[in-house]
mmCIF file of C-alpha atoms in Angstrom:
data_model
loop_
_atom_site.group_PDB
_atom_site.id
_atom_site.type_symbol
_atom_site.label_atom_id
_atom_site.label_comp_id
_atom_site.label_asym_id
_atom_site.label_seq_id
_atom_site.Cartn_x
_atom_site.Cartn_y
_atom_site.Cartn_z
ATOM 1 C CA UNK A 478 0.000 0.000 0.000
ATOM 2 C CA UNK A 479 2.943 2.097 0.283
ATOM 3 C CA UNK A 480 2.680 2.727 -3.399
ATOM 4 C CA UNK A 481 -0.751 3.982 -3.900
ATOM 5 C CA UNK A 482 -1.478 7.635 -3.270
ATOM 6 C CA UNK A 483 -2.973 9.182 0.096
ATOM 7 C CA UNK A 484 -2.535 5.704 2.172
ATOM 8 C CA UNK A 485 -2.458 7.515 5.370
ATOM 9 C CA UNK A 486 -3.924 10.455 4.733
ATOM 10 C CA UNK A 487 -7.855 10.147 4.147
ATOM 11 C CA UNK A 488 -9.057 13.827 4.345
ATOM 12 C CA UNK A 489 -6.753 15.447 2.133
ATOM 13 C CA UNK A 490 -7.040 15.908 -1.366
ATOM 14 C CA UNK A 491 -6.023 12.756 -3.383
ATOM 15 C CA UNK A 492 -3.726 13.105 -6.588
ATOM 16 C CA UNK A 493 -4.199 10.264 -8.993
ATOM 17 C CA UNK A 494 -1.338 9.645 -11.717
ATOM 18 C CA UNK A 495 -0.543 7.265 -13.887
ATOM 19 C CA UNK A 496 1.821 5.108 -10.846
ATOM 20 C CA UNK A 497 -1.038 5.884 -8.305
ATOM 21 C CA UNK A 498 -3.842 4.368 -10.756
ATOM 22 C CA UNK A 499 -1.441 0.854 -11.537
ATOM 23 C CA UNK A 500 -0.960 0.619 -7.317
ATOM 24 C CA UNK A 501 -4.354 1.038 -6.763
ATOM 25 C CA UNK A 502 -5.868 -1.218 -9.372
ATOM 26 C CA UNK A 503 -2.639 -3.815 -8.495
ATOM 27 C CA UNK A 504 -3.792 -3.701 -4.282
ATOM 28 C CA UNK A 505 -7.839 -4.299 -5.979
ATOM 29 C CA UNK A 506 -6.089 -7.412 -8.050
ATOM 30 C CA UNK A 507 -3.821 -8.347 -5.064
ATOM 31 C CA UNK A 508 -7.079 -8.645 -2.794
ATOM 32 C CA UNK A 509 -8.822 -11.261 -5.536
ATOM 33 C CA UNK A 510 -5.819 -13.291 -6.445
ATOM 34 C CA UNK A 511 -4.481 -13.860 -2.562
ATOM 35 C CA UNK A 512 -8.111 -14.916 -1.298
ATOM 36 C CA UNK A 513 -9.171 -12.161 -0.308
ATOM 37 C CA UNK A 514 -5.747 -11.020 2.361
ATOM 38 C CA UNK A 515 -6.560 -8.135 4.703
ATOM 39 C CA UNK A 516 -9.591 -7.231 3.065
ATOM 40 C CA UNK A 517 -10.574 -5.326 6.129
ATOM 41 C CA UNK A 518 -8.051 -2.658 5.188
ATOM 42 C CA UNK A 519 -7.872 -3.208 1.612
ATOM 43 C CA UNK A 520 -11.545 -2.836 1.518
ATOM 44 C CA UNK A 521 -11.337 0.511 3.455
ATOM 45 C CA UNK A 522 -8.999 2.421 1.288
ATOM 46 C CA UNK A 523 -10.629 1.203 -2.221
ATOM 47 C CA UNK A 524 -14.136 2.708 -0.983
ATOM 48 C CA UNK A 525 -12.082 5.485 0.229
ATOM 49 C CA UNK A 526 -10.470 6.041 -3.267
ATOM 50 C CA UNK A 527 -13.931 5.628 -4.796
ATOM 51 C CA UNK A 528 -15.493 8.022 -2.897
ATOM 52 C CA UNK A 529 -12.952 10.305 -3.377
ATOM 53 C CA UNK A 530 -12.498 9.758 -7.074
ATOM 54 C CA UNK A 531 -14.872 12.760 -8.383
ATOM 55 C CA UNK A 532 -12.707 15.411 -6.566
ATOM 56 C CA UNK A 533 -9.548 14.430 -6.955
ATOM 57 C CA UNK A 534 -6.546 15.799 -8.870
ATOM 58 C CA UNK A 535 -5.424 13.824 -11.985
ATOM 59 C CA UNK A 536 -1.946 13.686 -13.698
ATOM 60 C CA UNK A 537 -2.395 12.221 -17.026
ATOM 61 C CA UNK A 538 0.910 10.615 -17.979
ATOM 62 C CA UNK A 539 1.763 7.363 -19.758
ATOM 63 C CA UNK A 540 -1.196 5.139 -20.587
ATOM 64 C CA UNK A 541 -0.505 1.963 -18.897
ATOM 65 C CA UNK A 542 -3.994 0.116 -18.416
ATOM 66 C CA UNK A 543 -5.539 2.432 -21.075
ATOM 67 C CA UNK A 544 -4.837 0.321 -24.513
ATOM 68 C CA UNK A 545 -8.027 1.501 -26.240
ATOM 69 C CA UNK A 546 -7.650 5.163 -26.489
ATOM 70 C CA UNK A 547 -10.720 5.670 -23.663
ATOM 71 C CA UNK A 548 -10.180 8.539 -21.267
ATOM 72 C CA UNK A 549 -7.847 7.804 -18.361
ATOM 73 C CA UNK A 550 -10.623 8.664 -15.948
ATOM 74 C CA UNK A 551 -12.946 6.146 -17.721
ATOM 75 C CA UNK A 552 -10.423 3.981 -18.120
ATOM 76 C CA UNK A 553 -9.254 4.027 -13.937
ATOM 77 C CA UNK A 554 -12.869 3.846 -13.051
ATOM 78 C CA UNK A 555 -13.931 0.957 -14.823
ATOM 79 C CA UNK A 556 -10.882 -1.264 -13.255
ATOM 80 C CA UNK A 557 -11.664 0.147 -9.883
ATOM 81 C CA UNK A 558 -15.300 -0.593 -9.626
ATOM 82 C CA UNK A 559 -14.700 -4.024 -11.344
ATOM 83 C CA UNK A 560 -13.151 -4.772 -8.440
ATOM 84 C CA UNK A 561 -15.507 -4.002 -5.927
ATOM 85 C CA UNK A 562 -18.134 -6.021 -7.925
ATOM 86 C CA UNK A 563 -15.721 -8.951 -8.235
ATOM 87 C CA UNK A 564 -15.264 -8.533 -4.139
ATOM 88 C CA UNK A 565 -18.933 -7.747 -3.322
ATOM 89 C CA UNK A 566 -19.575 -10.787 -5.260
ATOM 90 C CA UNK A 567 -17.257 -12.904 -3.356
ATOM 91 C CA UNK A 568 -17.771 -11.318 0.365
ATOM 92 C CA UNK A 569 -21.857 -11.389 0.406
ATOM 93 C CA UNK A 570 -20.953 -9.252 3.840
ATOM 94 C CA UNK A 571 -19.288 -6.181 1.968
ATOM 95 C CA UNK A 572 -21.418 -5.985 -0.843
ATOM 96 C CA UNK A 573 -24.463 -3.766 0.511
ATOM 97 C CA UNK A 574 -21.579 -1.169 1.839
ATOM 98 C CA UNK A 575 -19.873 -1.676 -1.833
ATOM 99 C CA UNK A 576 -22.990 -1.127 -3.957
ATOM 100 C CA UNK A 577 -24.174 1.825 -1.658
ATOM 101 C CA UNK A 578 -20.923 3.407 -2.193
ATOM 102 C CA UNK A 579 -21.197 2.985 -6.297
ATOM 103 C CA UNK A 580 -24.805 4.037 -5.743
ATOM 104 C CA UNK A 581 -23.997 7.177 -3.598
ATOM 105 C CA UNK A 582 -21.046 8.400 -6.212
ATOM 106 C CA UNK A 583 -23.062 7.422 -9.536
ATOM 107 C CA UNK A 584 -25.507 9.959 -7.822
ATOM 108 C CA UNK A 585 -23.300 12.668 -6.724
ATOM 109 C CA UNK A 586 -21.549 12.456 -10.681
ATOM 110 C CA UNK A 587 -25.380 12.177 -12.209
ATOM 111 C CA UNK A 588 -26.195 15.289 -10.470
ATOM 112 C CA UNK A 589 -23.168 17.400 -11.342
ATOM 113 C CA UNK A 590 -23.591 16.716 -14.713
ATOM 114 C CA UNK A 591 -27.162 17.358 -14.598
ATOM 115 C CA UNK A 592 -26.423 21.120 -13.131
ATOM 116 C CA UNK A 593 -23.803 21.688 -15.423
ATOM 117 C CA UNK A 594 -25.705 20.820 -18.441
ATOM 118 C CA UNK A 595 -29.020 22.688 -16.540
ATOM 119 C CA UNK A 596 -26.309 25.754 -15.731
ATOM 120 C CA UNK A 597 -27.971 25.437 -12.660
ATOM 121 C CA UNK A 598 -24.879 26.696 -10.905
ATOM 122 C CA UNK A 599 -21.772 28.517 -11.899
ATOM 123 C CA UNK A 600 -19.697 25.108 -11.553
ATOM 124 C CA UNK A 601 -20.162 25.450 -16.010
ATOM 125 C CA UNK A 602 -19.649 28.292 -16.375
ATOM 126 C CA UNK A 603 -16.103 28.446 -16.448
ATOM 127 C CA UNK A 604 -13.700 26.803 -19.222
ATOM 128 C CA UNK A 605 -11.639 25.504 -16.297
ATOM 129 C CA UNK A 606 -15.028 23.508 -14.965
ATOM 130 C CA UNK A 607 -16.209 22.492 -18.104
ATOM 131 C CA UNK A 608 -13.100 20.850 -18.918
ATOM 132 C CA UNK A 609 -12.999 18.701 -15.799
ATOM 133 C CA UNK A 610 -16.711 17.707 -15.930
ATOM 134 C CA UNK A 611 -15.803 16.446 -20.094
ATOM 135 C CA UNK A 612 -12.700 15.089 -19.269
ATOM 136 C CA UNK A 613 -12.578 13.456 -15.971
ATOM 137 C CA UNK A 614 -16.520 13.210 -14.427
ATOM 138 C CA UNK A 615 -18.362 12.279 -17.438
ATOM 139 C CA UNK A 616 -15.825 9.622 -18.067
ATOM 140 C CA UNK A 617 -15.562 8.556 -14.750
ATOM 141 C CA UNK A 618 -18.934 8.400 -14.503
ATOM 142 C CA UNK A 619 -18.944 6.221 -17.796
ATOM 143 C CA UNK A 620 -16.567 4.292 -15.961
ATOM 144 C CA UNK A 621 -18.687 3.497 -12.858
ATOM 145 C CA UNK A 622 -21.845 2.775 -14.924
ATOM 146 C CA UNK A 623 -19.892 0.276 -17.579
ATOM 147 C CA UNK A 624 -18.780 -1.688 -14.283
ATOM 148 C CA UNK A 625 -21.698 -1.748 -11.803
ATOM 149 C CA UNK A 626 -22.889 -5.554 -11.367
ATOM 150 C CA UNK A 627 -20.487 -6.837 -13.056
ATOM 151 C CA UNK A 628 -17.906 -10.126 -11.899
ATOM 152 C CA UNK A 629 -17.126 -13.174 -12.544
ATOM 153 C CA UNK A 630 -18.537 -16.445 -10.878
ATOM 154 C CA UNK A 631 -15.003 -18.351 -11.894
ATOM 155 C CA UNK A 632 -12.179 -18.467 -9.633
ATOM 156 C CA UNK A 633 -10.858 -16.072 -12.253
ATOM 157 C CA UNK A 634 -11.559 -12.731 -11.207
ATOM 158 C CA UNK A 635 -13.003 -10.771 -14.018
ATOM 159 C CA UNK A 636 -10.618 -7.847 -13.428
ATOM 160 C CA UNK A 637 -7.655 -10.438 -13.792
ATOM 161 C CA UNK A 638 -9.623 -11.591 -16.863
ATOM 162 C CA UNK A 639 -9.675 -8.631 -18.575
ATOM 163 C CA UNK A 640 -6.092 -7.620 -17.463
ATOM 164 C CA UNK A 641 -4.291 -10.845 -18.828
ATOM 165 C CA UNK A 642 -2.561 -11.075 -21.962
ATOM 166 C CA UNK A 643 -4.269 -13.370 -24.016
ATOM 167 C CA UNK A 644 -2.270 -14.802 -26.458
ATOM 168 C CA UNK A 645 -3.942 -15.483 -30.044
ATOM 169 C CA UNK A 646 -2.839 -18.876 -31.290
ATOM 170 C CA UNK A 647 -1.599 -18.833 -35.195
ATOM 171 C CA UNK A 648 -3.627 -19.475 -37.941
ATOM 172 C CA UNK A 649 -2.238 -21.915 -40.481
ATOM 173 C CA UNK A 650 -1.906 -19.161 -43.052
ATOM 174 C CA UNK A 651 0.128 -17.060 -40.337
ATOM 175 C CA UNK A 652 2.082 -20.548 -39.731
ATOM 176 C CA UNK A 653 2.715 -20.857 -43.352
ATOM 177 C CA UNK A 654 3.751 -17.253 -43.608
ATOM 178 C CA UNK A 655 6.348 -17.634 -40.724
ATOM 179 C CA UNK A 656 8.063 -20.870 -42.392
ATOM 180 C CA UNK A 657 8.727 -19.162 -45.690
ATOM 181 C CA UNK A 658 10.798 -16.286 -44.056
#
């Protein structure tokens, strides 16, 4: 835990880059693939960094678990709240306080974007504002709503599913091609 962002420090304002997002989403993987270690604590900090996610400060920087060109916020989310499905799945006794947590944000990012769009407030009114809500809470909201219920009933986590390498065995023709040079 060392290696993710704001560990100790739960009231401050947390600063997500590119080495904070991998530690995070490697402690979510870490929790799955050890059966479920200190989830207690584990547990704690990943609703923490959930709830904290809307607010926070990113630095965009290499793009490490983005491969398909989706936002880094989207991107972050999505791998974060697949875990907490893929643990609320497995611990029946977390996943009320998981799902309220996903409920509770996906409600808090529905309505800023509702009173920015509205210009209910002066939160879009600014260029400043406008660029966070298109480029870090609409796809982190995007994010959240891709994930929510989903997990895997293997002993496979989905999250470690989706972030193995799968390799694609050769065709003949590709075979054929390879023998020739």
């Amino acid at each position: 835990m060392s290696m993710c962002p704001n560990h100790n420090n739960f009231t401050g304002s947390l600063v997500l880059d590119c080495r904070g997002q991998n530690a995070i989403i490697a402690l979510g993987v870490y929790l799955l693939e050890s059966g479920l270690q200190h989830k207690d604590v584990i547990i704690k900090y990943l609703l923490m960094i959930l709830e904290k996610m809307p607010n926070s400060d990113w630095a965009d920087g290499p793009r490490g678990i983005n491969k398909f060109n989706l936002p880094t916020a989207e991107c972050f989310s999505f791998c974060l709240n697949t875990i907490l499905c893929d643990v609320a799945f497995r611990l029946p006794e977390y996943k009320d306080k998981i799902i309220f947590a996903q409920l509770n944000v996906l409600d808090n990012m529905t309505s800023l974007c509702e009173q920015a769009s509205g210009h209910v407030t002066v939160y879009a009114t600014t260029a400043k504002s406008r660029k966070k809500l298109c480029l870090r809470q609409i796809p982190l909201l995007l994010g959240l709503a891709r994930s929510m219920g989903r997990s895997s009933d293997e002993d496979l986590s989905l999250i470690s599913y989706l972030l193995t390498v799968h390799e694609i065995p050769p065709t003949s023709e590709a075979a054929s091609l390879g023998q020739r040079y």
